[in-house]
Short mmCIF file of C-alpha atoms in Angstrom, two decimals:
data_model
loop_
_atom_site.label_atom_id
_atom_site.label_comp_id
_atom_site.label_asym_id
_atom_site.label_seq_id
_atom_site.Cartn_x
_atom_site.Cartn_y
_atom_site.Cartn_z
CA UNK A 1 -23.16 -31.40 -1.86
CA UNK A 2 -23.77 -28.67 0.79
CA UNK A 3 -24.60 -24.97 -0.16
CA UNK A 4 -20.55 -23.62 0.50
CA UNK A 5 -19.42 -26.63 -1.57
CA UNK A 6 -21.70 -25.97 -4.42
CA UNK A 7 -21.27 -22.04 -4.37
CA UNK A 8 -17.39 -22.88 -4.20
CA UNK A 9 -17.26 -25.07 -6.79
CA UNK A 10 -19.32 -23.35 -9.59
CA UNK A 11 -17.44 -20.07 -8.58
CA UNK A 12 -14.08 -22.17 -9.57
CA UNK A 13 -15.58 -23.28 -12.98
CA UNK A 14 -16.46 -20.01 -13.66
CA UNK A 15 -13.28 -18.15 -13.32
CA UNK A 16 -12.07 -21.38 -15.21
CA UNK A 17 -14.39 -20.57 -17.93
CA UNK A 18 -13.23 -16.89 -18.12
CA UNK A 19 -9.92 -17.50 -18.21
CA UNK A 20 -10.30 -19.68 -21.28
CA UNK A 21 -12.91 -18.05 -23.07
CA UNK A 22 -13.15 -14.64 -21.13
CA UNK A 23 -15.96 -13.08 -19.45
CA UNK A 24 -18.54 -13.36 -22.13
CA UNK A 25 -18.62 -16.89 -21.97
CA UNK A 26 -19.51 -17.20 -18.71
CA UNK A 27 -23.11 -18.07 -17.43
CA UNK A 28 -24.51 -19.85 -14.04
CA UNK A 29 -25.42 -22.58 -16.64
CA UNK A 30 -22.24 -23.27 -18.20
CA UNK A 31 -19.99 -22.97 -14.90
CA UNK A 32 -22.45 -25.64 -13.37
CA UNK A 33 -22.44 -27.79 -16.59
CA UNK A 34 -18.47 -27.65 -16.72
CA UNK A 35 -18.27 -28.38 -13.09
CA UNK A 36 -21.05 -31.44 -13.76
CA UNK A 37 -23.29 -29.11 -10.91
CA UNK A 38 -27.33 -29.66 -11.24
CA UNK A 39 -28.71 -27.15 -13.26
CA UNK A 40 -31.69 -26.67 -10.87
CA UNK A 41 -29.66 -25.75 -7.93
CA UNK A 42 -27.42 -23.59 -9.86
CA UNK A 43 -30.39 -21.34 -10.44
CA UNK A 44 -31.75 -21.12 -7.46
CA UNK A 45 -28.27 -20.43 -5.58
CA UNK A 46 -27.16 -18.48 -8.96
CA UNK A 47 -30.29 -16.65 -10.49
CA UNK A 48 -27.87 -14.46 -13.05
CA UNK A 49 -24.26 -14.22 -13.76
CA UNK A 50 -23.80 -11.43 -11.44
CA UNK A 51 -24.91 -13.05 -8.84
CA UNK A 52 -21.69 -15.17 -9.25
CA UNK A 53 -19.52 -12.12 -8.75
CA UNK A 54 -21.28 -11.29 -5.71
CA UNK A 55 -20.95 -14.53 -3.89
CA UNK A 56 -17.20 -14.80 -4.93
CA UNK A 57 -16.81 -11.21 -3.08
CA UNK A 58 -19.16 -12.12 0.11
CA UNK A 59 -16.44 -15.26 0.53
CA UNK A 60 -13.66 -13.07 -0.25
CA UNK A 61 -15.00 -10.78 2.72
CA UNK A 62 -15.31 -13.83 4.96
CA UNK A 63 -11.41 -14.88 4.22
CA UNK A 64 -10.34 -11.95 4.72
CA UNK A 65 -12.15 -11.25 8.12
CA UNK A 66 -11.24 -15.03 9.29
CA UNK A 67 -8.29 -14.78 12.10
CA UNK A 68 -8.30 -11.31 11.45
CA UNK A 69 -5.46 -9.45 12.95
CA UNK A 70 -6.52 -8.51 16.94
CA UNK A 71 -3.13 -6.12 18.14
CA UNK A 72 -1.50 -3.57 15.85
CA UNK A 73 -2.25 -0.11 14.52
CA UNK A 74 -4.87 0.42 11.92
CA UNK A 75 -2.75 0.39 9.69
CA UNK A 76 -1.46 -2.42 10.42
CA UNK A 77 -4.83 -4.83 10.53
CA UNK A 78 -6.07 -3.01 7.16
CA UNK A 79 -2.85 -4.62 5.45
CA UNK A 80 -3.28 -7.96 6.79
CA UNK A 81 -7.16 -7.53 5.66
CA UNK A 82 -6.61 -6.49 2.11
CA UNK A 83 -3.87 -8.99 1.73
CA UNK A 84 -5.67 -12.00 2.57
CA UNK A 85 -8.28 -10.66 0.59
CA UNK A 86 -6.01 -10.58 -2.57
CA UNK A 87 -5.14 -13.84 -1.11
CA UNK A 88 -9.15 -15.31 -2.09
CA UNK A 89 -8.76 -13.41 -5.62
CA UNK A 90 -4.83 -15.08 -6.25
CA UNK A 91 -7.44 -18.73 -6.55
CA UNK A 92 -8.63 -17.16 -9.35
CA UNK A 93 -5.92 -14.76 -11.31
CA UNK A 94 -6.32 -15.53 -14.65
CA UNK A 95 -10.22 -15.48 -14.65
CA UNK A 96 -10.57 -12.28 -12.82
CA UNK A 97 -7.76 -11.00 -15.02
CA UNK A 98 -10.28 -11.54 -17.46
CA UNK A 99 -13.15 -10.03 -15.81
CA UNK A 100 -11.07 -7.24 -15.54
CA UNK A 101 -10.98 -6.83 -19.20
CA UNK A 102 -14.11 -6.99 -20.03
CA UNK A 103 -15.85 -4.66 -17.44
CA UNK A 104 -15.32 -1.46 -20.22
CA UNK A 105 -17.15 -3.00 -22.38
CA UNK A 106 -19.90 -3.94 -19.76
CA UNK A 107 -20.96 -0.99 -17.26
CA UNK A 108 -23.73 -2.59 -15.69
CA UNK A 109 -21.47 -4.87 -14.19
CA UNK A 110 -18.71 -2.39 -13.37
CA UNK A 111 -21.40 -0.32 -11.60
CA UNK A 112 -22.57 -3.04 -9.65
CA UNK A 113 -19.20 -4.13 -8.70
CA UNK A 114 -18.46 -0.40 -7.84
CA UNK A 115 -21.43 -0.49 -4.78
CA UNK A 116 -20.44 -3.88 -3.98
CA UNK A 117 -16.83 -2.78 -3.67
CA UNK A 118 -18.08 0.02 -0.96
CA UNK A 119 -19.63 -2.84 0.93
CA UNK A 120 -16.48 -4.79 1.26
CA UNK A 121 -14.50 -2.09 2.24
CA UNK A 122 -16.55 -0.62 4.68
CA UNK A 123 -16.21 -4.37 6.07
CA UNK A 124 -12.56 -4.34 6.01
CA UNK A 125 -12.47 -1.06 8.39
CA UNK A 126 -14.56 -2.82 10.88
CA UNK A 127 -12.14 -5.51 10.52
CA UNK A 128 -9.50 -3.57 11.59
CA UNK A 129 -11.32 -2.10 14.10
CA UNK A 130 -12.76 1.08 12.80
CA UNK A 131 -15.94 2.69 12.44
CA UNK A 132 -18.03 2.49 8.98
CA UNK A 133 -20.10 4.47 10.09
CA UNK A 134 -21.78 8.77 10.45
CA UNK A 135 -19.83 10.83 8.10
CA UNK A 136 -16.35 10.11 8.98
CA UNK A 137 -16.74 6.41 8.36
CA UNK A 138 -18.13 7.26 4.72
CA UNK A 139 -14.83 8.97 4.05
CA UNK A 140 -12.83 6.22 5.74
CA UNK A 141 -14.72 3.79 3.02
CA UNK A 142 -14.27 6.00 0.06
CA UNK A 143 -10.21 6.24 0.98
CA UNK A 144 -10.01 2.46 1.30
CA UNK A 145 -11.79 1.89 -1.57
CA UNK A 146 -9.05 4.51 -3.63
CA UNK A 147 -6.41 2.01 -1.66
CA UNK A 148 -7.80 -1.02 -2.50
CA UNK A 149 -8.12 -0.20 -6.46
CA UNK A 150 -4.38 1.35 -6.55
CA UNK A 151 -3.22 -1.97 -4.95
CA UNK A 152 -5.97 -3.60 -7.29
CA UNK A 153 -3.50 -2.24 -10.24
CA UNK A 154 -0.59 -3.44 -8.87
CA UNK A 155 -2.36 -6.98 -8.71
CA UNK A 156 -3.25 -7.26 -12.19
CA UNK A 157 0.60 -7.09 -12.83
CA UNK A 158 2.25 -8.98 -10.47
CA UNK A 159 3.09 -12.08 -11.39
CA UNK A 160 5.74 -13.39 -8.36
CA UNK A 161 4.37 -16.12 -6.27
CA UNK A 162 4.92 -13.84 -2.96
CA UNK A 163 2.92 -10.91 -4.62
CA UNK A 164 5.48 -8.58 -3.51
CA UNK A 165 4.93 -6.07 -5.77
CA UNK A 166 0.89 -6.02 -4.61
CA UNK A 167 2.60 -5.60 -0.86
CA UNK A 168 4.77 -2.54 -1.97
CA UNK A 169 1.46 -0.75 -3.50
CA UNK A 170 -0.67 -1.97 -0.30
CA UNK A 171 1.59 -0.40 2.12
CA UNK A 172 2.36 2.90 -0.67
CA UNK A 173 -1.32 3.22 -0.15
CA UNK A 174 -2.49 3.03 3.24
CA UNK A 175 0.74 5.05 4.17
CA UNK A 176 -0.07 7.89 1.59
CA UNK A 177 -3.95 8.08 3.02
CA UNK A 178 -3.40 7.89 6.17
CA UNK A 179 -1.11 11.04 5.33
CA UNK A 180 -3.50 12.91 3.41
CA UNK A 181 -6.57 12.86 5.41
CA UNK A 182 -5.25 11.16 8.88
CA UNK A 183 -8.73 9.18 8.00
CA UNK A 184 -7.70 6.12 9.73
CA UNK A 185 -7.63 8.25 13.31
CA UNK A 186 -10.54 8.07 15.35
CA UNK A 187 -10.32 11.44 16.29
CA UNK A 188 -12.42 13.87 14.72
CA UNK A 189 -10.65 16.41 12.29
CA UNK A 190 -10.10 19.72 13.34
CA UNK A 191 -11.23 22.67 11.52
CA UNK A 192 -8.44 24.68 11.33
CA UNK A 193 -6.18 21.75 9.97
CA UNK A 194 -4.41 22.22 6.76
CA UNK A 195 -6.19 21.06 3.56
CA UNK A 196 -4.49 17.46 2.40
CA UNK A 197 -2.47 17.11 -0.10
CA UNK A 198 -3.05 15.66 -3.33
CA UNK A 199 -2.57 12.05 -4.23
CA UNK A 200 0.26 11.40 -6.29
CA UNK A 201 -0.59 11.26 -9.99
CA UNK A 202 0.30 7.59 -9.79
CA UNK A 203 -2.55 6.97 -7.01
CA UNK A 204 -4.82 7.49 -9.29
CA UNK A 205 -7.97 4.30 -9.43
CA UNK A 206 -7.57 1.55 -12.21
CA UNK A 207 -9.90 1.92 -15.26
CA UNK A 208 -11.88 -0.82 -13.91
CA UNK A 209 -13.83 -1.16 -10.49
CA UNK A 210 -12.89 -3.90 -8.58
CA UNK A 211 -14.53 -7.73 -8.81
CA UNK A 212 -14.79 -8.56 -5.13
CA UNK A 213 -17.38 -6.96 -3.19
#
């Protein structure tokens, strides 16, 4: 078995694992024991259990950047971005559902998955054809990130097969940054414009950083 088959497979019997047993249950060991993996390989492609997490979000980057969108607004290409990305994480609901609720309870993971999480993001902008970069591309990462973990919510709790509710928040989101700090213009700001708005109260980020960096 190749490297991309292994990685894929043991990342499956994890999120199998979690869902059944949650989080806690979950080692590189027992995900390549319930997937009949070798043990050898699984530690040196999987050293710890957060190195699990990582991978998954490295692959979710990768299917989300695949056939990426090439004509459209920003806007537009940072939807179909984030959606195929929830797309990678719908393979695996009910284990990252689980994840989910266990990262209060474990902040060394939530803070890695935090940074990780600023990584992917800044990805997705260069996805869609903007800058990560200087100053400006900073903020443009910390907004998506606030985007990504509203839509994140939304997620968690949809259950239809289209994910239309995760659609609704996706689109509620990029439309309400891209309103409150015009941060998906390449332009630079001007001085003298208006301070933004406020998010809504209801914009406001999940308890729990995202899995998928």
């Amino acid at each position: 078995m190749d490297d991309p088959a292994f990685d894929q497979a043991l990342i499956t019997a994890a999120f199998a694992l979690a869902a059944a047993n949650g989080w806690a249950a979950v080692s590189a060991a027992a995900a390549a024991r319930a997937a009949n993996l070798p043990l050898e390989q699984a530690r040196a492609r999987f050293p710890c259990r957060e190195a699990i997490l990582l991978r998954f979000g490295r692959l979710a980057d990768q299917s989300a950047l695949t056939a990426a969108l090439a004509d459209g607004t920003p806007r537009d290409k940072l939807f179909d971005v984030l959606m195929r990305r929830f797309d990678a994480l719908q393979l695996h609901r009910d284990g990252i559902r689980a994840l989910l609720r266990a990262l209060p309870a474990d902040p060394a993971t939530a803070l890695l998955l935090a940074a990780a999480t600023n990584g992917s993001m800044a990805w997705m902008l260069e996805g869609a054809g903007l800058s990560s970069t200087g100053l400006h591309g900073l903020l443009r990462t910390k907004g998506l990130v606030a985007v990504w973990l509203y839509a994140l919510r939304a997620w968690d709790r949809d259950d239809s097969a289209d994910l239309a509710r995760t659609m609704s928040a996706l689109d509620r989101a990029l439309a309400r940054a891209e309103e409150i700090g015009q941060w998906l213009d390449r332009a630079t700001p001007s001085p003298a414009a208006p301070a933004p708005k406020p998010f809504p109260e209801d914009f406001a980020a999940p308890p729990t950083p995202d899995v998928s960096a």
